C-alpha cells in the first residue's frame, strides 16, 4: 500500500457519525425522513443491479459494512435476498436502520460492530458477499493512523469472506485503480462496475468507483 493517504476529515471520526445519526434518528421520528443515501441512489442501485444479476443465490450470506440507514440492505431485501446483516460501529446508525427498515423487512439483522477493532468471530459466519459503500472511505479519512487501519480493514474483510466470496466496494475518494492496487495482495479483481464518467482537462474520470473482487 504505497498510496498517499487522503487528507483527513471529520467524516473519518466516530464523533461525526454519532452526532449525524443522532440528528437523523430525530428527523426520522419527527417527519419520517430516512436520511442520506451516500453518493446518491443511482450509485447504490448500480451495485444492487450487479449483485442481482451476478448469479449468486438469494440466500447467500451478505454483510453490509458501515450500513448507515440500511438503504442498500432494504433494496436487496426487496429483490428477494434473505440472509442480510448490517453492521455499523455507530449505535445511532443501527437504531436508525432498524427504525427505517424493520417494519417492512424484518429479516434484515443488525449489529453494532467496528470492522477495524472488533473480533470477526462475533459475526458468527463467513459471508458470500461483503458489501461496502463509503465505509472504507470513512476509515481512510480518519486522522489517526489511516494506513494501519486500511491494512486492518483488508485483513478483517479477508477473514469474513468465504472462499470465492465477493467483496464489492464503492468509493468516492479512491479511484478504481487505487482500490485494485490496495486490495490486490488478498483479492483478485472480478470487474469494475461501470459508473458515469466525466472529462476534465483532457482526462477521463469517475465521480464514484465500484469494484468487485474475489477472495484469492
Ligand atoms: C459514508 S457513510 C456510508 C453509510 C452507508 N454505507 C451508505 O452508503 O449510505 C460511512 C459509514 O461507515 C460507518 N463506519 C465508519 N467506520 C466504521 C468502522 N470502523 N466500523 C463500522 N462502521 C464504520 C459510519 O458510521 C457510517 O455509517
XYZ file of C-alpha atoms and ligand atoms in Angstrom:
243
model
C 0.000 0.000 0.000
C 2.155 2.874 -1.167
C -0.635 5.324 -1.950
C -0.508 8.753 -0.433
C -3.074 8.948 2.362
C -6.175 11.098 1.909
C -6.399 14.449 3.679
C -8.117 13.618 6.946
C -11.635 14.849 7.561
C -14.264 14.807 10.294
C -16.088 12.204 8.161
C -13.425 9.810 9.375
C -14.293 10.234 13.042
C -16.689 8.351 15.297
C -17.913 11.614 16.858
C -19.035 12.898 13.471
C -21.164 9.805 12.776
C -22.575 9.714 16.293
C -23.722 13.319 16.007
C -25.015 12.883 12.441
C -27.058 9.755 13.124
C -28.473 11.153 16.392
C -29.889 14.027 14.308
C -31.130 11.599 11.634
C -32.896 9.384 14.203
C -34.620 12.501 15.480
C -35.580 13.601 11.947
C -36.952 10.145 11.192
C -39.051 10.155 14.336
C -40.358 13.650 13.664
C -41.016 13.584 9.916
C -40.179 10.129 8.542
C -37.041 11.302 6.709
C -34.726 8.237 6.486
C -31.588 10.361 5.962
C -28.841 10.472 3.348
C -28.131 7.818 0.734
C -24.387 8.392 0.456
C -23.199 9.032 -3.127
C -26.850 9.035 -4.240
C -29.430 6.384 -5.047
C -28.005 5.748 -8.538
C -24.666 4.527 -7.247
C -26.422 2.240 -4.744
C -28.751 0.942 -7.458
C -25.902 0.125 -9.894
C -24.342 -2.164 -7.301
C -27.663 -3.737 -6.345
C -28.408 -4.423 -10.024
C -24.970 -6.018 -10.389
C -25.495 -8.255 -7.337
C -28.931 -9.295 -8.592
C -27.571 -10.306 -11.989
C -24.275 -11.954 -10.941
C -25.807 -15.381 -10.359
C -25.470 -15.753 -6.565
C -28.373 -17.408 -4.798
C -30.803 -15.285 -2.847
C -29.852 -16.961 0.445
C -26.143 -16.070 0.115
C -24.985 -14.599 3.452
C -24.337 -10.901 2.769
C -22.869 -8.345 5.171
C -23.020 -4.578 4.652
C -20.074 -2.911 6.401
C -20.985 0.502 7.808
C -24.603 0.066 6.764
C -25.746 3.545 7.848
C -29.527 3.801 7.499
C -29.790 0.326 5.890
C -30.796 1.600 2.439
C -28.742 -0.928 0.419
C -29.921 -3.836 2.574
C -33.532 -2.761 2.205
C -33.196 -2.698 -1.581
C -31.536 -6.136 -1.564
C -34.351 -7.488 0.622
C -36.822 -6.015 -1.852
C -35.066 -8.043 -4.569
C -35.528 -11.242 -2.532
C -32.232 -11.618 -0.647
C -32.926 -13.365 2.646
C -29.642 -13.582 4.556
C -28.705 -9.979 5.260
C -26.648 -8.481 8.083
C -25.876 -4.780 8.510
C -23.093 -3.670 10.823
C -22.009 -0.203 11.844
C -19.763 0.965 14.680
C -22.188 3.743 15.479
C -25.087 2.608 17.655
C -27.228 5.520 16.429
C -26.844 4.271 12.828
C -28.122 0.848 13.850
C -31.050 2.435 15.703
C -31.885 4.428 12.544
C -31.537 1.397 10.228
C -33.806 -0.662 12.468
C -36.427 2.066 12.549
C -36.257 2.660 8.764
C -36.235 -0.956 7.587
C -37.550 -3.296 10.266
C -41.257 -2.767 9.772
C -41.201 -3.747 6.087
C -38.128 -6.011 6.091
C -37.846 -7.727 9.456
C -35.486 -10.379 8.002
C -32.593 -7.896 7.968
C -30.364 -8.343 11.015
C -28.238 -5.578 12.505
C -25.298 -5.416 14.880
C -23.152 -2.680 16.352
C -19.698 -3.737 15.166
C -16.405 -1.991 14.462
C -14.840 -3.565 11.387
C -11.374 -2.400 12.418
C -11.260 -3.253 16.109
C -13.849 -5.927 16.876
C -13.396 -9.669 16.739
C -14.853 -11.029 13.495
C -15.662 -14.368 15.116
C -18.553 -12.461 16.805
C -20.201 -12.249 13.361
C -20.788 -15.983 13.526
C -20.395 -16.941 9.874
C -18.395 -16.377 6.711
C -20.042 -14.317 4.032
C -20.520 -14.959 0.327
C -20.778 -11.219 -0.252
C -19.153 -8.375 1.682
C -20.550 -5.002 0.637
C -19.137 -1.578 1.464
C -20.323 1.802 0.261
C -18.439 4.689 1.817
C -17.096 2.920 4.897
C -13.564 2.252 3.644
C -13.641 5.916 2.610
C -14.552 6.969 6.160
C -11.801 4.729 7.555
C -9.294 6.238 5.097
C -10.269 9.765 6.203
C -9.603 9.121 9.888
C -6.947 11.494 11.240
C -5.329 8.717 13.335
C -3.247 6.178 11.513
C -5.405 5.614 8.407
C -2.731 3.487 6.720
C -2.676 0.961 9.559
C -6.487 0.974 9.721
C -6.720 0.331 5.986
C -4.370 -2.629 6.467
C -6.534 -3.963 9.335
C -9.676 -3.458 7.237
C -8.305 -5.650 4.449
C -7.244 -8.295 6.941
C -10.693 -8.337 8.585
C -12.576 -8.402 5.262
C -10.450 -11.319 4.101
C -11.281 -13.204 7.320
C -15.054 -12.805 6.972
C -15.234 -13.712 3.276
C -15.835 -17.359 2.381
C -13.654 -18.972 -0.298
C -14.506 -17.410 -3.653
C -16.641 -14.859 -1.825
C -17.254 -11.467 -3.435
C -16.118 -8.170 -1.966
C -17.953 -5.218 -3.516
C -16.760 -1.747 -2.661
C -17.970 1.711 -3.690
C -15.732 4.694 -3.018
C -15.751 8.349 -3.918
C -12.282 9.021 -2.537
C -10.261 6.309 -4.247
C -10.212 5.540 -7.967
C -10.858 2.006 -9.194
C -7.127 1.671 -9.994
C -6.175 2.716 -6.466
C -8.670 0.252 -4.959
C -7.353 -2.543 -7.185
C -3.806 -1.806 -6.066
C -4.712 -1.554 -2.388
C -6.613 -4.845 -2.260
C -4.516 -6.864 -4.722
C -2.498 -8.592 -2.001
C -5.528 -10.617 -0.895
C -8.136 -10.131 -3.648
C -8.411 -10.842 -7.356
C -10.223 -8.311 -9.493
C -13.538 -9.626 -10.859
C -14.807 -6.463 -12.526
C -15.281 -2.734 -12.302
C -18.980 -1.818 -12.309
C -19.328 0.926 -14.923
C -20.127 4.336 -13.461
C -20.792 7.625 -15.261
C -17.574 9.327 -16.357
C -16.638 12.949 -16.722
C -13.923 14.548 -18.794
C -11.869 17.412 -17.415
C -8.684 18.894 -18.852
C -8.404 16.018 -21.315
C -8.542 13.375 -18.551
C -11.434 10.957 -18.069
C -12.510 10.122 -14.513
C -15.428 8.851 -12.430
C -17.158 10.500 -9.516
C -17.576 7.163 -7.748
C -15.815 3.843 -8.240
C -17.480 0.481 -7.677
C -15.186 -2.538 -7.852
C -15.881 -6.252 -7.358
C -13.146 -8.566 -6.022
C -12.958 -12.298 -5.349
C -11.011 -13.547 -2.357
C -7.701 -15.106 -3.518
C -20.230 7.456 4.232
S -21.175 6.577 5.448
C -21.932 5.330 4.416
C -23.165 4.716 5.026
C -23.843 3.662 4.122
N -22.944 2.600 3.747
C -24.403 4.304 2.871
O -23.874 4.044 1.793
O -25.370 5.068 2.997
C -19.902 5.644 6.306
C -20.415 4.696 7.375
O -19.339 3.931 7.899
C -19.526 3.774 9.299
N -18.195 3.406 9.837
C -17.062 4.163 9.810
N -16.042 3.485 10.365
C -16.520 2.260 10.729
C -15.952 1.115 11.347
N -14.671 1.096 11.737
N -16.730 0.032 11.535
C -18.041 0.061 11.168
N -18.652 1.120 10.613
C -17.898 2.210 10.386
C -20.098 5.114 9.726
O -20.747 5.071 10.979
C -21.065 5.400 8.562
O -22.318 4.813 8.781
